[in-house]
Structures are given as C-alpha cells and as structure tokens.
Amino acid sequence: MYSHRRARPLQDLSSDDNIPEYVPMQWSQRDIRNAIPSRLFVRDTKLALMYTARDLAIAALLWYGATFIDPTFRESQRLRSVLHPAGAEMARWGLWCAYWWFQGLTFTGMWVIGHECGHNSFSPCRALCNAVGYIFHTALWTPYFSWKFSHHRHHSHHASMEKDEFYVPSTRSELGIPSRNRGSIDYEEYFGDTPIYTMFKLLRQQLLGFPVYLLTNASGQKNYPRWTNHFNPRAILFSSCQRNAIILSDIGIFFMAWLVTYTSSIFGTTSVVKYYGIPWLAVTHWVTMITYLQHTDPQLPRYRKAAWTFSRGAASTVDRDFLGWQGRFFFHDVAHYHVIHHYFPQMPFYHGEEATAYLKAFIGDHYKHSNAPVFSKLWENYNFCQFVEDDDDVVFFKNRQGKAARRPATRYRTRVHRAAAAS
C-alpha cells in the first residue's frame, strides 16, 4: 500500500535501477471473494431509498434557501445600510458561491446514486434500479443506459490496454515519440507546454471532460470508429439488443433539453443558470476529477493480454480521502472506497468501508490508498502521466522526461526492453 499525508516529490527517476520493481498479484477473483464476508454483499432497498430521500431533501432545502438570497440583499434597505451596498453585494455573491458549492456536491451525490443503480447495487429489484438511475442521470445530462452499458465494459476489462473503455493511456507511438531504443530523445519537443497552457488544458478537462467523453469517446479506446459516442444506438459500444435502451436514454436527454428551454422561457435563463446550470457544471467537474484520480496515477499498472486478469485490473485503482467528511457524506464514499467497488460492483456503497478492511488485509501492498490533498494530486498526476510504452505486458505512466515511477518485473518486459535494461 502507498499512503502519504501530502504531495511530495517523486524519487530519483534518472535510472530504471532507482525505481521499484512491480510484480502483479497472483490471487484469483474467487480467492478475494472468499476473504469478504457474505453479509457485506446484501443490498438493502429501504436504506438505499433513505439515502436517496436525504439527497433530494438537501437539494430542495438548498434550492429553497437560495430563493431568499437576491431579495434579501437587493431589496432590504436596512440590511444594505448596515452592510453598505458594496458589502451587501459581496455577501450576496458569497452566499451564491456557498449554494453552488453545496448544491454541486449534492447533485454529484445524486449522480453517484444513479451510478449505484447502473451496477444494480442500489436494490435487488432491477426495475427500481433502472427507474431511479434513469431519472437521476437524465436530470444531470447523462444518458443512463448508454453510460451503464459502456461502464459495465469498463469494469469488465479495467486496466486492460486493449479493452478498457475509460482513461485509456496514450502510447509512445500514438504520440509520435521515437522508440526508446533510438538513443537520446528530446521529450521537450513533445511535452514542452508552459504551466499556463497546461493549466488551461486541465481546466478544459475538468469542465468539459465528461460531456466530451459521452459525445466523442475522448479518453476511450483509440481503435474505435471516429464518430463513436454514447448517443448513437449503432455505436460499437453497444450490442444490437441494447439499441432500444440507448434510444430511451436519448429521449431522456431530448426531454431535458426541452425542459431547460421551457423553464428558461418562464423564469429567465439567468435564474436557470444560477439555480441549476452552475451546480450541474460542478457535477461534471467532480465526476471528472474523481474518476481521473481513481484511474490515473504513476503507481497504477496497465496490462496487455498476456498479463491481464480481472483481479489484477480491479486492483489498479486508488482509494482517496476526497474532500474529507464532505466527500464521504455527499459522494457516498465513491472516492474513499473505490478499489473494493472494482472487485465487486454490486456491493452497496454503505458496506465499502468494512469490506475494504478485509480486502486490504488480504491483498496487502497491492491495495492502494492516498490521503494526499486531491487538488495537488490532480495537478501532479496531470503533469506526470503522459504516456505508456507500446510493447511491455505491464506498463506504467511515464512523465515528460520519459521516466516512470515504477517498472514491471523483468519477465513482464519485452525482449528488447530486457536487453536495453541489461546493457
């Protein structure tokens, strides 16, 4: 296990001899399942509905409270005389920022409930899962069934370079970088972005990453047809028997487009943006940030066919202390206990903490956890994780200088790589 309290510089990566060697786990999925008590797989519909009701109640209360912000600070002459007009404006926008923060967290929690429904971990009743998931995800501009099907493929092939659906690393050849056996390489030519431009790209990812993924399959498999997306019933992502469900997802998104247009015509576009649009934008940020940090880290291996197994792929993610108590309360532990979720997607989230203790005890150092500040890790990982090699059976991200933080054991490296390492 790797765990640290704050972000710290990576060790000297000037030579492969200076970085730790990685040997994939040998346990099967059945071995790991036998280490987890059966009671932790029981799904409690009433408890799940209570969490759902709680999220809806918090969202409603926040929405209702926000209706008093502008009238109170714009129309109360007494308050404006006490605070001064400038002070009243600062207080008004401060409260709007507080609303956007907490409503964004709450909306994200509702998205996570939809995620639970997509895995059928919400309830043993599949129809209830699909009903709740469809409503919540549609309300947050996610095509429920389309995402559910591709997300299932992601879980089935997690960390597989050939078959994973999400955050698939770019390879050396895809970026046009010369072979590592060609001697000195000027990596600055390929990764010479200024910090300002890097920050721009990161902000673009955080605000648009998830919608762009749904629309264009960005960060998905590179060998899919060019126009692959989550809205085309005939996309390679889906089987023929899933097409009607994809159409139903599209109908939901069209309905949301009509609903937002209609409410904007009644209440005004500004009001819709303030009450709903900005919190929704926060959802896209949190979902992108959570999933990126779960699956993108210098310590996480990716596997090719010869080395991939389900149990190895499931361990290739990180549990993170995401936003402390707020992450646990609002996000339903989706970031705190994600490793166990990859092993057992149908396990309810409220059993994640206890199940993780059993998992950690069984797989030992193959369990990964980080309590480093998540925003600093986002910046650090975004700058470090640039590409992986084309040819090893086990690969790790390399940075802007072509260096990795870990290396696969010798038998998982190609013949050419073994020869280069030995010379």
mmCIF file of C-alpha atoms in Angstrom, residues 17-274:
data_model
loop_
_atom_site.group_PDB
_atom_site.id
_atom_site.type_symbol
_atom_site.label_atom_id
_atom_site.label_comp_id
_atom_site.label_asym_id
_atom_site.label_seq_id
_atom_site.Cartn_x
_atom_site.Cartn_y
_atom_site.Cartn_z
ATOM 1 C CA ASP A 17 17.714 0.855 -11.228
ATOM 2 C CA ASN A 18 16.421 3.582 -8.925
ATOM 3 C CA ILE A 19 12.725 2.739 -9.163
ATOM 4 C CA PRO A 20 10.881 -0.128 -7.503
ATOM 5 C CA GLU A 21 10.065 -3.262 -9.455
ATOM 6 C CA TYR A 22 6.455 -4.386 -9.666
ATOM 7 C CA VAL A 23 5.199 -7.971 -9.655
ATOM 8 C CA PRO A 24 1.449 -8.397 -10.367
ATOM 9 C CA MET A 25 -0.711 -10.205 -7.846
ATOM 10 C CA GLN A 26 -1.342 -13.921 -8.242
ATOM 11 C CA TRP A 27 -4.684 -14.277 -6.433
ATOM 12 C CA SER A 28 -7.855 -15.046 -8.356
ATOM 13 C CA GLN A 29 -11.152 -13.241 -8.028
ATOM 14 C CA ARG A 30 -12.528 -16.254 -6.168
ATOM 15 C CA ASP A 31 -9.699 -16.066 -3.607
ATOM 16 C CA ILE A 32 -10.513 -12.422 -2.924
ATOM 17 C CA ARG A 33 -14.274 -13.046 -2.807
ATOM 18 C CA ASN A 34 -13.747 -15.711 -0.148
ATOM 19 C CA ALA A 35 -11.942 -13.151 2.023
ATOM 20 C CA ILE A 36 -15.015 -10.866 2.188
ATOM 21 C CA PRO A 37 -17.962 -11.801 4.476
ATOM 22 C CA SER A 38 -21.144 -12.580 2.542
ATOM 23 C CA ARG A 39 -23.223 -10.220 4.681
ATOM 24 C CA LEU A 40 -21.440 -7.251 3.059
ATOM 25 C CA PHE A 41 -22.984 -8.107 -0.308
ATOM 26 C CA VAL A 42 -26.570 -7.782 0.935
ATOM 27 C CA ARG A 43 -28.459 -4.897 -0.710
ATOM 28 C CA ASP A 44 -30.942 -3.012 1.494
ATOM 29 C CA THR A 45 -33.567 -1.263 -0.639
ATOM 30 C CA LYS A 46 -35.012 0.721 2.273
ATOM 31 C CA LEU A 47 -31.601 2.047 3.269
ATOM 32 C CA ALA A 48 -30.820 2.982 -0.341
ATOM 33 C CA LEU A 49 -34.124 4.852 -0.611
ATOM 34 C CA MET A 50 -33.336 6.677 2.625
ATOM 35 C CA TYR A 51 -30.060 7.938 1.155
ATOM 36 C CA THR A 52 -31.954 8.965 -1.979
ATOM 37 C CA ALA A 53 -34.572 10.837 0.051
ATOM 38 C CA ARG A 54 -31.834 12.539 2.047
ATOM 39 C CA ASP A 55 -30.122 13.813 -1.107
ATOM 40 C CA LEU A 56 -33.413 15.069 -2.554
ATOM 41 C CA ALA A 57 -34.290 16.810 0.716
ATOM 42 C CA ILE A 58 -30.909 18.557 0.909
ATOM 43 C CA ALA A 59 -31.164 19.668 -2.725
ATOM 44 C CA ALA A 60 -34.692 21.018 -2.130
ATOM 45 C CA LEU A 61 -33.679 22.882 1.024
ATOM 46 C CA LEU A 62 -30.661 24.422 -0.657
ATOM 47 C CA TRP A 63 -32.786 25.442 -3.642
ATOM 48 C CA TYR A 64 -35.448 26.946 -1.374
ATOM 49 C CA GLY A 65 -32.851 28.799 0.692
ATOM 50 C CA ALA A 66 -31.298 30.244 -2.458
ATOM 51 C CA THR A 67 -34.599 31.884 -3.388
ATOM 52 C CA PHE A 68 -34.076 34.327 -0.489
ATOM 53 C CA ILE A 69 -30.556 35.417 -1.437
ATOM 54 C CA ASP A 70 -31.310 38.083 -4.054
ATOM 55 C CA PRO A 71 -34.465 39.530 -2.421
ATOM 56 C CA THR A 72 -32.754 39.791 0.971
ATOM 57 C CA PHE A 73 -29.602 41.547 -0.198
ATOM 58 C CA ARG A 74 -31.085 43.566 -3.029
ATOM 59 C CA GLU A 75 -34.366 44.755 -1.551
ATOM 60 C CA SER A 76 -33.682 45.155 2.171
ATOM 61 C CA GLN A 77 -32.679 48.797 2.548
ATOM 62 C CA ARG A 78 -31.939 48.292 6.249
ATOM 63 C CA LEU A 79 -29.531 45.483 5.537
ATOM 64 C CA ARG A 80 -27.854 47.419 2.742
ATOM 65 C CA SER A 81 -27.425 50.436 5.019
ATOM 66 C CA VAL A 82 -25.819 48.260 7.712
ATOM 67 C CA LEU A 83 -23.522 46.389 5.351
ATOM 68 C CA HIS A 84 -23.089 49.205 2.814
ATOM 69 C CA PRO A 85 -24.173 48.409 -0.778
ATOM 70 C CA ALA A 86 -20.745 47.007 -1.634
ATOM 71 C CA GLY A 87 -20.748 44.799 1.459
ATOM 72 C CA ALA A 88 -24.270 43.610 0.678
ATOM 73 C CA GLU A 89 -23.186 42.626 -2.845
ATOM 74 C CA MET A 90 -20.187 40.743 -1.506
ATOM 75 C CA ALA A 91 -22.399 38.883 0.957
ATOM 76 C CA ARG A 92 -24.930 38.089 -1.775
ATOM 77 C CA TRP A 93 -22.340 36.588 -4.098
ATOM 78 C CA GLY A 94 -20.690 34.829 -1.186
ATOM 79 C CA LEU A 95 -23.968 33.060 -0.436
ATOM 80 C CA TRP A 96 -24.425 32.184 -4.091
ATOM 81 C CA CYS A 97 -20.943 30.627 -4.091
ATOM 82 C CA ALA A 98 -21.868 28.637 -0.979
ATOM 83 C CA TYR A 99 -25.049 27.472 -2.699
ATOM 84 C CA TRP A 100 -23.150 26.416 -5.830
ATOM 85 C CA TRP A 101 -20.577 24.534 -3.757
ATOM 86 C CA PHE A 102 -23.042 22.552 -1.644
ATOM 87 C CA GLN A 103 -25.645 22.075 -4.364
ATOM 88 C CA GLY A 104 -22.866 20.858 -6.671
ATOM 89 C CA LEU A 105 -21.834 18.331 -4.018
ATOM 90 C CA THR A 106 -25.451 17.263 -3.554
ATOM 91 C CA PHE A 107 -26.111 16.895 -7.284
ATOM 92 C CA THR A 108 -22.926 14.835 -7.555
ATOM 93 C CA GLY A 109 -24.196 12.580 -4.773
ATOM 94 C CA MET A 110 -27.397 12.106 -6.759
ATOM 95 C CA TRP A 111 -25.287 11.195 -9.804
ATOM 96 C CA VAL A 112 -23.483 8.630 -7.637
ATOM 97 C CA ILE A 113 -26.868 7.153 -6.641
ATOM 98 C CA GLY A 114 -27.558 6.755 -10.366
ATOM 99 C CA HIS A 115 -24.142 5.107 -10.697
ATOM 100 C CA GLU A 116 -25.129 2.644 -7.953
ATOM 101 C CA CYS A 117 -28.338 1.918 -9.850
ATOM 102 C CA GLY A 118 -26.354 1.231 -13.011
ATOM 103 C CA HIS A 119 -24.491 -1.501 -11.137
ATOM 104 C CA ASN A 120 -27.709 -2.877 -9.579
ATOM 105 C CA SER A 121 -26.138 -2.324 -6.157
ATOM 106 C CA PHE A 122 -28.947 0.046 -5.192
ATOM 107 C CA SER A 123 -31.518 -2.727 -4.806
ATOM 108 C CA PRO A 124 -32.129 -6.368 -5.721
ATOM 109 C CA CYS A 125 -35.030 -5.038 -7.807
ATOM 110 C CA ARG A 126 -33.556 -4.299 -11.239
ATOM 111 C CA ALA A 127 -36.639 -2.322 -12.336
ATOM 112 C CA LEU A 128 -36.278 0.020 -9.330
ATOM 113 C CA CYS A 129 -32.565 0.466 -10.053
ATOM 114 C CA ASN A 130 -33.261 1.417 -13.657
ATOM 115 C CA ALA A 131 -36.116 3.770 -12.736
ATOM 116 C CA VAL A 132 -34.129 5.701 -10.106
ATOM 117 C CA GLY A 133 -30.945 5.673 -12.166
ATOM 118 C CA TYR A 134 -32.720 6.840 -15.313
ATOM 119 C CA ILE A 135 -34.374 9.769 -13.512
ATOM 120 C CA PHE A 136 -31.255 10.926 -11.673
ATOM 121 C CA HIS A 137 -28.837 10.581 -14.569
ATOM 122 C CA THR A 138 -31.204 12.099 -17.094
ATOM 123 C CA ALA A 139 -31.739 15.079 -14.774
ATOM 124 C CA LEU A 140 -27.950 15.542 -14.789
ATOM 125 C CA TRP A 141 -27.491 15.154 -18.567
ATOM 126 C CA THR A 142 -26.098 11.625 -18.508
ATOM 127 C CA PRO A 143 -27.677 9.087 -20.910
ATOM 128 C CA TYR A 144 -28.345 6.431 -18.286
ATOM 129 C CA PHE A 145 -28.463 3.170 -20.223
ATOM 130 C CA SER A 146 -25.744 4.235 -22.664
ATOM 131 C CA TRP A 147 -23.394 5.075 -19.832
ATOM 132 C CA LYS A 148 -24.444 1.955 -17.887
ATOM 133 C CA PHE A 149 -23.512 -0.374 -20.744
ATOM 134 C CA SER A 150 -20.128 1.207 -21.502
ATOM 135 C CA HIS A 151 -19.367 1.488 -17.796
ATOM 136 C CA HIS A 152 -20.033 -2.232 -17.409
ATOM 137 C CA ARG A 153 -17.445 -2.878 -20.131
ATOM 138 C CA HIS A 154 -15.015 -0.630 -18.246
ATOM 139 C CA HIS A 155 -15.455 -2.732 -15.108
ATOM 140 C CA SER A 156 -15.216 -5.996 -17.013
ATOM 141 C CA HIS A 157 -11.881 -5.016 -18.587
ATOM 142 C CA HIS A 158 -10.451 -2.448 -16.190
ATOM 143 C CA ALA A 159 -6.771 -1.605 -16.750
ATOM 144 C CA SER A 160 -6.648 -3.629 -19.979
ATOM 145 C CA MET A 161 -4.847 -1.681 -22.673
ATOM 146 C CA GLU A 162 -6.851 -3.438 -25.389
ATOM 147 C CA LYS A 163 -10.363 -3.475 -23.889
ATOM 148 C CA ASP A 164 -10.834 -0.878 -21.157
ATOM 149 C CA GLU A 165 -13.307 1.888 -22.038
ATOM 150 C CA PHE A 166 -12.162 4.736 -19.834
ATOM 151 C CA TYR A 167 -8.946 6.726 -19.340
ATOM 152 C CA VAL A 168 -7.018 4.538 -21.745
ATOM 153 C CA PRO A 169 -3.423 5.870 -21.777
ATOM 154 C CA SER A 170 -1.821 7.124 -24.958
ATOM 155 C CA THR A 171 1.172 5.096 -26.094
ATOM 156 C CA ARG A 172 4.579 6.249 -27.227
ATOM 157 C CA SER A 173 3.787 5.576 -30.894
ATOM 158 C CA GLU A 174 0.360 7.240 -30.747
ATOM 159 C CA LEU A 175 2.052 10.461 -29.656
ATOM 160 C CA GLY A 176 4.699 10.103 -32.361
ATOM 161 C CA ILE A 177 7.570 9.745 -29.878
ATOM 162 C CA PRO A 178 10.564 7.806 -31.254
ATOM 163 C CA SER A 179 11.349 4.346 -29.874
ATOM 164 C CA ARG A 180 13.159 4.280 -26.538
ATOM 165 C CA ASN A 181 15.932 2.283 -28.242
ATOM 166 C CA ARG A 182 16.876 5.163 -30.560
ATOM 167 C CA GLY A 183 19.144 6.803 -28.017
ATOM 168 C CA SER A 184 18.679 10.382 -26.818
ATOM 169 C CA ILE A 185 15.157 11.772 -27.295
ATOM 170 C CA ASP A 186 14.191 15.426 -26.936
ATOM 171 C CA TYR A 187 10.988 14.958 -24.917
ATOM 172 C CA GLU A 188 10.657 18.731 -24.633
ATOM 173 C CA GLU A 189 9.605 18.696 -28.280
ATOM 174 C CA TYR A 190 6.550 16.622 -27.375
ATOM 175 C CA PHE A 191 5.704 17.851 -23.869
ATOM 176 C CA GLY A 192 7.054 21.387 -23.806
ATOM 177 C CA ASP A 193 3.820 23.104 -22.747
ATOM 178 C CA THR A 194 4.081 26.115 -20.457
ATOM 179 C CA PRO A 195 2.486 25.823 -16.984
ATOM 180 C CA ILE A 196 -0.190 28.319 -18.040
ATOM 181 C CA TYR A 197 -1.165 26.261 -21.081
ATOM 182 C CA THR A 198 -1.074 23.071 -19.003
ATOM 183 C CA MET A 199 -3.448 24.698 -16.521
ATOM 184 C CA PHE A 200 -5.749 25.694 -19.374
ATOM 185 C CA LYS A 201 -5.864 22.097 -20.629
ATOM 186 C CA LEU A 202 -6.546 20.809 -17.120
ATOM 187 C CA LEU A 203 -9.398 23.282 -16.606
ATOM 188 C CA ARG A 204 -10.796 22.290 -20.002
ATOM 189 C CA GLN A 205 -10.709 18.654 -18.931
ATOM 190 C CA GLN A 206 -12.401 19.405 -15.622
ATOM 191 C CA LEU A 207 -15.261 21.425 -17.081
ATOM 192 C CA LEU A 208 -15.830 19.595 -20.360
ATOM 193 C CA GLY A 209 -14.168 16.194 -19.948
ATOM 194 C CA PHE A 210 -17.201 14.093 -19.063
ATOM 195 C CA PRO A 211 -19.617 15.588 -21.638
ATOM 196 C CA VAL A 212 -16.930 15.339 -24.322
ATOM 197 C CA TYR A 213 -16.336 11.693 -23.386
ATOM 198 C CA LEU A 214 -20.046 10.976 -23.856
ATOM 199 C CA LEU A 215 -20.140 12.878 -27.157
ATOM 200 C CA THR A 216 -16.857 11.774 -28.752
ATOM 201 C CA ASN A 217 -15.461 8.844 -26.732
ATOM 202 C CA ALA A 218 -12.478 11.001 -25.732
ATOM 203 C CA SER A 219 -10.166 9.042 -23.394
ATOM 204 C CA GLY A 220 -11.783 5.804 -24.621
ATOM 205 C CA GLN A 221 -10.341 3.140 -26.922
ATOM 206 C CA LYS A 222 -8.315 4.696 -29.733
ATOM 207 C CA ASN A 223 -9.177 1.944 -32.253
ATOM 208 C CA TYR A 224 -12.917 2.655 -32.262
ATOM 209 C CA PRO A 225 -14.502 4.364 -35.288
ATOM 210 C CA ARG A 226 -14.067 8.122 -35.384
ATOM 211 C CA TRP A 227 -17.639 9.086 -34.542
ATOM 212 C CA THR A 228 -18.121 6.686 -31.618
ATOM 213 C CA ASN A 229 -20.331 8.228 -28.942
ATOM 214 C CA HIS A 230 -22.922 7.367 -26.282
ATOM 215 C CA PHE A 231 -25.937 8.619 -28.252
ATOM 216 C CA ASN A 232 -25.749 6.505 -31.404
ATOM 217 C CA PRO A 233 -27.694 3.239 -30.899
ATOM 218 C CA ARG A 234 -25.483 1.582 -33.515
ATOM 219 C CA ALA A 235 -22.182 2.668 -31.956
ATOM 220 C CA ILE A 236 -19.558 -0.015 -31.432
ATOM 221 C CA LEU A 237 -20.013 0.493 -27.688
ATOM 222 C CA PHE A 238 -23.363 -1.309 -27.754
ATOM 223 C CA SER A 239 -24.814 -4.611 -28.887
ATOM 224 C CA SER A 240 -27.888 -4.843 -31.118
ATOM 225 C CA CYS A 241 -30.072 -5.966 -28.197
ATOM 226 C CA GLN A 242 -29.210 -2.741 -26.314
ATOM 227 C CA ARG A 243 -30.340 -0.319 -29.022
ATOM 228 C CA ASN A 244 -33.848 0.320 -27.690
ATOM 229 C CA ALA A 245 -32.389 1.231 -24.290
ATOM 230 C CA ILE A 246 -29.978 3.667 -25.978
ATOM 231 C CA ILE A 247 -32.903 5.314 -27.758
ATOM 232 C CA LEU A 248 -34.713 5.613 -24.409
ATOM 233 C CA SER A 249 -31.639 7.319 -22.959
ATOM 234 C CA ASP A 250 -31.587 9.742 -25.897
ATOM 235 C CA ILE A 251 -35.274 10.532 -25.398
ATOM 236 C CA GLY A 252 -34.490 11.468 -21.804
ATOM 237 C CA ILE A 253 -31.738 13.855 -22.889
ATOM 238 C CA PHE A 254 -34.028 15.452 -25.504
ATOM 239 C CA PHE A 255 -36.647 15.879 -22.777
ATOM 240 C CA MET A 256 -34.097 17.628 -20.555
ATOM 241 C CA ALA A 257 -33.184 19.959 -23.402
ATOM 242 C CA TRP A 258 -36.863 20.851 -23.817
ATOM 243 C CA LEU A 259 -37.374 21.240 -20.055
ATOM 244 C CA VAL A 260 -34.404 23.582 -19.619
ATOM 245 C CA THR A 261 -35.516 25.631 -22.631
ATOM 246 C CA TYR A 262 -39.079 25.834 -21.321
ATOM 247 C CA THR A 263 -38.120 26.797 -17.759
ATOM 248 C CA SER A 264 -35.702 29.400 -19.121
ATOM 249 C CA SER A 265 -38.550 30.990 -21.077
ATOM 250 C CA ILE A 266 -40.618 31.244 -17.885
ATOM 251 C CA PHE A 267 -38.065 32.082 -15.180
ATOM 252 C CA GLY A 268 -35.278 33.509 -17.318
ATOM 253 C CA THR A 269 -32.003 31.999 -18.452
ATOM 254 C CA THR A 270 -30.066 33.705 -15.657
ATOM 255 C CA SER A 271 -32.191 32.065 -12.973
ATOM 256 C CA VAL A 272 -31.885 28.627 -14.565
ATOM 257 C CA VAL A 273 -28.102 29.017 -14.799
ATOM 258 C CA LYS A 274 -27.814 30.175 -11.177
#
